[in-house]
CSV table of C-alpha atoms in Angstrom, one decimal:
chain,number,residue,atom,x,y,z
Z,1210,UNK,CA,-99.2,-15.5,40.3
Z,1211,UNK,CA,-100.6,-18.5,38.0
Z,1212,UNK,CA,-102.1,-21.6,39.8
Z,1213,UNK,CA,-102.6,-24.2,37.4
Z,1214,UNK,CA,-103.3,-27.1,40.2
Z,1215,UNK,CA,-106.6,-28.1,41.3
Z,1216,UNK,CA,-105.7,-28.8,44.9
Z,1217,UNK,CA,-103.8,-25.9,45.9
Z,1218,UNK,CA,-104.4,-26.1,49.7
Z,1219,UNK,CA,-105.3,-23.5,52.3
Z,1220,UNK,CA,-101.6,-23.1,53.8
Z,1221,UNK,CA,-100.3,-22.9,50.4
Z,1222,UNK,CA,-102.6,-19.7,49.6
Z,1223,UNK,CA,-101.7,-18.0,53.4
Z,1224,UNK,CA,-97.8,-18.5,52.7
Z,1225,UNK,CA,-98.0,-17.3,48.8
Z,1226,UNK,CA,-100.0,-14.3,50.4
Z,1227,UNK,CA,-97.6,-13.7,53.3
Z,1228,UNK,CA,-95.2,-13.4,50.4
Z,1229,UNK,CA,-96.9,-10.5,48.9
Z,1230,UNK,CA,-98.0,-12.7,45.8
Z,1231,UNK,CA,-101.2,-11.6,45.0
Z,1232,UNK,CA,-103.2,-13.3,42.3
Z,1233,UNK,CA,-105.5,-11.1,40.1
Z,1234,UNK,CA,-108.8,-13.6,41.5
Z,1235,UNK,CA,-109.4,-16.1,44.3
Z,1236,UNK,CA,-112.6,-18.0,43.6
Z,1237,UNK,CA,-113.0,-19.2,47.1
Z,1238,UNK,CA,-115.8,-22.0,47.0
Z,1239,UNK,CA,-117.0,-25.1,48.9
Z,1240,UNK,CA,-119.2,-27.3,51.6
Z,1241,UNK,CA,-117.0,-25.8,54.5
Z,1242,UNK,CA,-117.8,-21.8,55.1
Z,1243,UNK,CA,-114.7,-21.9,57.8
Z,1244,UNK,CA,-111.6,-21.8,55.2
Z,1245,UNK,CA,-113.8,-19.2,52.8
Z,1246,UNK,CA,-114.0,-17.0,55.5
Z,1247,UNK,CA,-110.9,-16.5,57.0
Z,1248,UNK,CA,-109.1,-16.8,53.7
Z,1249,UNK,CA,-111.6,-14.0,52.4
Z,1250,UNK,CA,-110.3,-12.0,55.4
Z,1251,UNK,CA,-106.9,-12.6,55.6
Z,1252,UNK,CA,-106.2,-11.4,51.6
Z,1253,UNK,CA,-108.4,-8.6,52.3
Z,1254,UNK,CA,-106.5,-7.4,55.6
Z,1255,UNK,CA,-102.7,-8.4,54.1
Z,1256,UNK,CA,-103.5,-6.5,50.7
Z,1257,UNK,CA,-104.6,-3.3,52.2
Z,1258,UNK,CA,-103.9,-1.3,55.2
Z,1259,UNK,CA,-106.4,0.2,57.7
Z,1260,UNK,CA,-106.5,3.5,56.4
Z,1261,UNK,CA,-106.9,2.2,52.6
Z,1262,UNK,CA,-109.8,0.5,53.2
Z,1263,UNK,CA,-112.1,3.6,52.8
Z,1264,UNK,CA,-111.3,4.1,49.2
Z,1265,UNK,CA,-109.9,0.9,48.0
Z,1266,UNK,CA,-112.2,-2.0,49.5
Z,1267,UNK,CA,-115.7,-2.8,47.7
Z,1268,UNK,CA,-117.7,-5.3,49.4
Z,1269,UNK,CA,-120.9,-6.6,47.8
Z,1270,UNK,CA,-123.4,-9.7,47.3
Z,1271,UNK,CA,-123.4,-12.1,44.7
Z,1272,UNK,CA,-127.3,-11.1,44.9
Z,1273,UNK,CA,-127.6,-7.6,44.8
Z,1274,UNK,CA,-124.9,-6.6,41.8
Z,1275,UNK,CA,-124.7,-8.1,38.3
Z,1276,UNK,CA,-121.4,-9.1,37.3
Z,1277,UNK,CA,-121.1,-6.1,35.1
Z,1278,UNK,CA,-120.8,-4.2,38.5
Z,1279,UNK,CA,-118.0,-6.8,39.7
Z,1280,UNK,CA,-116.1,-6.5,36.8
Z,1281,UNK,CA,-116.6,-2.7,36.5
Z,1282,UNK,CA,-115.5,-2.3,39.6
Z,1283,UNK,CA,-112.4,-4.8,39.3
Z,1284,UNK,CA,-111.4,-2.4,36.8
Z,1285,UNK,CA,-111.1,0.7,38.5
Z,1286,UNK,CA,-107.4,2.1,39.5
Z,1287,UNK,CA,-106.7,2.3,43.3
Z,1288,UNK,CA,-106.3,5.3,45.4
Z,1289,UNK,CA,-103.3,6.4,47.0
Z,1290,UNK,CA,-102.7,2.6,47.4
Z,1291,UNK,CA,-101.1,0.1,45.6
Z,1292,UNK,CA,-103.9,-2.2,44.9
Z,1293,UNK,CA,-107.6,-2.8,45.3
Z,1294,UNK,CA,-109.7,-5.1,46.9
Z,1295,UNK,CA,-113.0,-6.2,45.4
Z,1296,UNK,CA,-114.7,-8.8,47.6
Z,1297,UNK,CA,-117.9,-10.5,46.3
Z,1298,UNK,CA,-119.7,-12.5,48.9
Z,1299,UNK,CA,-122.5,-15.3,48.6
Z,1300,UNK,CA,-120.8,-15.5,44.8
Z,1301,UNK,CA,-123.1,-18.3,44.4
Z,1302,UNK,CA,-126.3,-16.1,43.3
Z,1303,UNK,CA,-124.5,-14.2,41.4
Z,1304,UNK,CA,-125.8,-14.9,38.0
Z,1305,UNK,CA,-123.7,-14.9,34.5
Z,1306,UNK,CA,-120.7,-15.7,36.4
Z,1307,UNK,CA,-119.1,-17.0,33.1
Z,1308,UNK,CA,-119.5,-13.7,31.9
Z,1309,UNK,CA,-115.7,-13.1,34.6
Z,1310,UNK,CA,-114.0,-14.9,31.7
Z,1311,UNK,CA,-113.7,-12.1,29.4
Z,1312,UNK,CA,-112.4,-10.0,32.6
Z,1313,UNK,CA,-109.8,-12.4,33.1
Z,1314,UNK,CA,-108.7,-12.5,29.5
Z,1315,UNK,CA,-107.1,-8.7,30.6
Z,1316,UNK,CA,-107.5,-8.6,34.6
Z,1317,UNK,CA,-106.6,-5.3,36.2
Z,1318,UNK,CA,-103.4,-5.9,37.7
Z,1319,UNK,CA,-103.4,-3.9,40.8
Z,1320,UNK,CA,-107.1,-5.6,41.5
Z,1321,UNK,CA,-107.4,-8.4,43.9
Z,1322,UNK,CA,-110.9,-9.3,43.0
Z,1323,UNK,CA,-112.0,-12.5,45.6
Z,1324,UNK,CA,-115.6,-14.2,45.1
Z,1325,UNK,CA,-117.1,-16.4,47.9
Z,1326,UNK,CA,-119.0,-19.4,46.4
Z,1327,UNK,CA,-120.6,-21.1,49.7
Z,1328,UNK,CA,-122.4,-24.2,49.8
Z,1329,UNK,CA,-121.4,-25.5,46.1
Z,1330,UNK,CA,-118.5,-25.6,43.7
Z,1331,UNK,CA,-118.4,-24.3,40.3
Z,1332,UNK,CA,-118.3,-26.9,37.5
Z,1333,UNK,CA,-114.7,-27.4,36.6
Z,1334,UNK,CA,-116.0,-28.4,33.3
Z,1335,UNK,CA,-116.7,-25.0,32.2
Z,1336,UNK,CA,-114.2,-22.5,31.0
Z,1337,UNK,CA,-114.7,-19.9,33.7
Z,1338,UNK,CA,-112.7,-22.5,35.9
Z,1339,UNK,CA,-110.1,-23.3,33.6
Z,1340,UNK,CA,-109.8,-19.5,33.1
Z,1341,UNK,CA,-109.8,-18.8,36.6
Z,1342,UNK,CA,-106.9,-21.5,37.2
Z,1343,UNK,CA,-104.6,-19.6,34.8
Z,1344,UNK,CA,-104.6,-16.3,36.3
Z,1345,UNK,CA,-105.6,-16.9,39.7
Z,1346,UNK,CA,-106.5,-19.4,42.4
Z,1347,UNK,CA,-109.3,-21.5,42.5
Z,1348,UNK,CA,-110.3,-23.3,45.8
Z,1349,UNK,CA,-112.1,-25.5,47.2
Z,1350,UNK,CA,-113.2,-25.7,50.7
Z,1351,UNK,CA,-114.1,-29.1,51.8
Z,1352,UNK,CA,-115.5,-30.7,55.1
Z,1353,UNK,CA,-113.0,-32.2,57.7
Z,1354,UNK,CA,-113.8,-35.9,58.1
Z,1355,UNK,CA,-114.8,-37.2,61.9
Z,1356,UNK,CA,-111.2,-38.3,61.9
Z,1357,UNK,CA,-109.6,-35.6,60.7
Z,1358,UNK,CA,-111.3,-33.0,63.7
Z,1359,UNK,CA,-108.7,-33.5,66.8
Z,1360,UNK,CA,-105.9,-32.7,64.5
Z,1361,UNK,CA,-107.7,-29.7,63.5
Z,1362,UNK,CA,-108.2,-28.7,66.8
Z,1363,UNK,CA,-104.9,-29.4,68.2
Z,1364,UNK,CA,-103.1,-27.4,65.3
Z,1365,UNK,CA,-105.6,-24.4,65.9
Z,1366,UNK,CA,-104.6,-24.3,69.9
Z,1367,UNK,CA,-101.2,-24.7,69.3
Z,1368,UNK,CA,-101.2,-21.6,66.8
Z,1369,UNK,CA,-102.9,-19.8,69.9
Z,1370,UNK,CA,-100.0,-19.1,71.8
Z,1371,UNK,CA,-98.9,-22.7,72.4
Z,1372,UNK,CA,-102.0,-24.2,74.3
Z,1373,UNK,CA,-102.5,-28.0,74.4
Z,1374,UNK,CA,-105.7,-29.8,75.1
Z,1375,UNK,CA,-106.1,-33.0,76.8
Z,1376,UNK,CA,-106.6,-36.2,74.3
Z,1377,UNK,CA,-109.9,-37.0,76.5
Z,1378,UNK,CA,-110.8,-33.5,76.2
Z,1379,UNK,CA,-110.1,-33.1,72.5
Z,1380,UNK,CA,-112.1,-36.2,71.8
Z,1381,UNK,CA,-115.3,-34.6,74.0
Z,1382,UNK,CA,-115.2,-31.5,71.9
Z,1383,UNK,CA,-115.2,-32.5,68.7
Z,1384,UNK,CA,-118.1,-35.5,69.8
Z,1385,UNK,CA,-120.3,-32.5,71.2
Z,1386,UNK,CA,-119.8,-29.7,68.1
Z,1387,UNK,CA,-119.0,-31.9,65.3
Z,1388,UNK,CA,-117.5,-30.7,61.7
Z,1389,UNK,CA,-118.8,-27.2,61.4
Z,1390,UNK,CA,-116.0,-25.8,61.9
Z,1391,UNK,CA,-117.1,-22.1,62.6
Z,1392,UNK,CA,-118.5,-23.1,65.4
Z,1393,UNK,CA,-115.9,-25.5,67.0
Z,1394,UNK,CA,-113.5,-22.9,66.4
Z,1395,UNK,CA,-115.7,-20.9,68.6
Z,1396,UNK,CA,-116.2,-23.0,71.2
Z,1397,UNK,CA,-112.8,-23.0,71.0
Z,1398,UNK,CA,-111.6,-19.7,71.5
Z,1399,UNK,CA,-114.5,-19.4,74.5
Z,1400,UNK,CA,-112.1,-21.8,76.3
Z,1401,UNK,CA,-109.1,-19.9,75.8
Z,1402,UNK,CA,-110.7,-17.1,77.1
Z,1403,UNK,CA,-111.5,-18.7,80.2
Z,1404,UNK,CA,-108.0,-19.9,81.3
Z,1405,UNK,CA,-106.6,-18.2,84.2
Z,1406,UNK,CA,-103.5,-16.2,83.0
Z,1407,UNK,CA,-100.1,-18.2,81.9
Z,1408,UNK,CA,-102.2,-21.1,81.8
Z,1409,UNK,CA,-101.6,-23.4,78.6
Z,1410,UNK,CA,-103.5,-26.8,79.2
Z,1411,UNK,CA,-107.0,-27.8,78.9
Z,1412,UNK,CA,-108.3,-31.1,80.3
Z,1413,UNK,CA,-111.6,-32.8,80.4
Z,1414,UNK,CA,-113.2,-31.5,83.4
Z,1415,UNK,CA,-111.9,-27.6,82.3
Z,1416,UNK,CA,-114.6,-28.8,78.9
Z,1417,UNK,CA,-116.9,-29.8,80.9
Z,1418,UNK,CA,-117.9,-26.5,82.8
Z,1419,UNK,CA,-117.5,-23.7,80.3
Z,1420,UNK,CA,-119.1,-25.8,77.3
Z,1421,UNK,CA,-122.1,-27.2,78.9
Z,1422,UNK,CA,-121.3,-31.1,78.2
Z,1423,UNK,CA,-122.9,-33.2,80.7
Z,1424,UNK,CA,-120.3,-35.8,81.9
Z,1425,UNK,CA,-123.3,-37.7,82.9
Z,1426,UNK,CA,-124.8,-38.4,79.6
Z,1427,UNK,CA,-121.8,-37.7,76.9
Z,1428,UNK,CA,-120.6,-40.7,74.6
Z,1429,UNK,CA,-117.1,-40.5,75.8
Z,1430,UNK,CA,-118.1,-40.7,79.2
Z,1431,UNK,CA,-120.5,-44.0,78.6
Z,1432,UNK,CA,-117.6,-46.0,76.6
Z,1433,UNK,CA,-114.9,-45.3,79.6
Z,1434,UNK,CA,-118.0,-46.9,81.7
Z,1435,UNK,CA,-117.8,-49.9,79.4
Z,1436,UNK,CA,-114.5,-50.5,79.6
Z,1437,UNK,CA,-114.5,-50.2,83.1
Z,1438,UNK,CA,-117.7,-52.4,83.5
């Protein structure tokens, strides 16, 4: 699978992967360790089963391995599986990166090799990046504005099994956890945890007890006192 577009989203990587198109690299990078993460994961767990793992799944750090041991092991044949996983995390210290170029002049093709650059982008000036983009995919993951939050939140509840969330409440969470998006998602899923069974709506007050926000002194709370004078 060739990418050749910069922009190539994060639902556009899930649904080519759900496919079973696997590109030979995913350089994974960006501000926003949320989308790295589970994209990391969900390759890793849709290209191999449980029971491949053992033999066919090398994780290592970007800080502890050269990337002659990356590429060596890129190049290694699976066993008793169809394809390989090679998982580089915290791809930002690893150093000579541009050295993956000649690697991707002749990628293995039953390797899925996936790098996690966190915190920082690699320079789309360089050639490793154009390389990258015609063999593979190369992402970046980038902050959710303010704005953009209750969306993200309302699409992520509705994906768990159909929940909605007030508008008041949706507007409280997002004011108390902000953009990181790790950790909304798991204030999130402490909520869903806590509704009684077959129950599918979450409303201000349901927040306020099992995330700690004081309705007392919370910013929503003090403009719906404004209004009401």
């Amino acid at each position: 699978m060739a990418v050749k577009k910069e922009g190539i989203t994060y639902e556009e990587i899930v649904r080519s992967v759900r496919a079973g198109k696997y590109a030979p690299i995913y350089y994974l990078m960006g501000e926003e360790d949320y989308y790295i993460d589970r994209l990391s994961e969900f390759i890793t767990d849709s290209a191999l089963k449980e029971d491949e793992k053992d033999f066919n799944l090398t994780v290592c750090y970007g800080a502890d391995v050269t990337v002659d041991d990356v590429i060596n092991a890129a190049k290694r044949f699976p066993m008793m599986a169809e394809r390989q996983v090679v998982l580089v995390r915290e791809a930002q210290q690893l150093e000579e990166r541009d050295k993956l170029s000649f690697y991707l002049a002749h990628p293995q093709p039953s390797t899925v090799l996936i790098l996690c650059h966190k915190h920082g982008v690699l320079d789309r000036r360089k050639k490793l990046a154009a390389d990258i983009q015609k063999v593979g995919v190369l992402f970046e993951s980038k902050r959710l504005y303010d704005n953009q939050l209750p969306s993200f939140v309302t699409s992520y509840l509705q994906r768990k099994d159909g929940i909605k969330m007030d508008s008041n409440a949706v507007l409280m969470i997002c004011e108390h956890v902000g953009s990181d998006l790790s950790r909304l998602t798991g204030e999130l899923d402490k909520l869903i945890l806590a509704l009684r069974e077959g129950e599918k709506q979450i409303n201000a007050d349901f927040v306020e007890r099992h995330v700690g926000i004081s309705k007392d002194f919370n910013n929503f709370e003090l403009l719906a006192a404004l209004i009401d004078k």
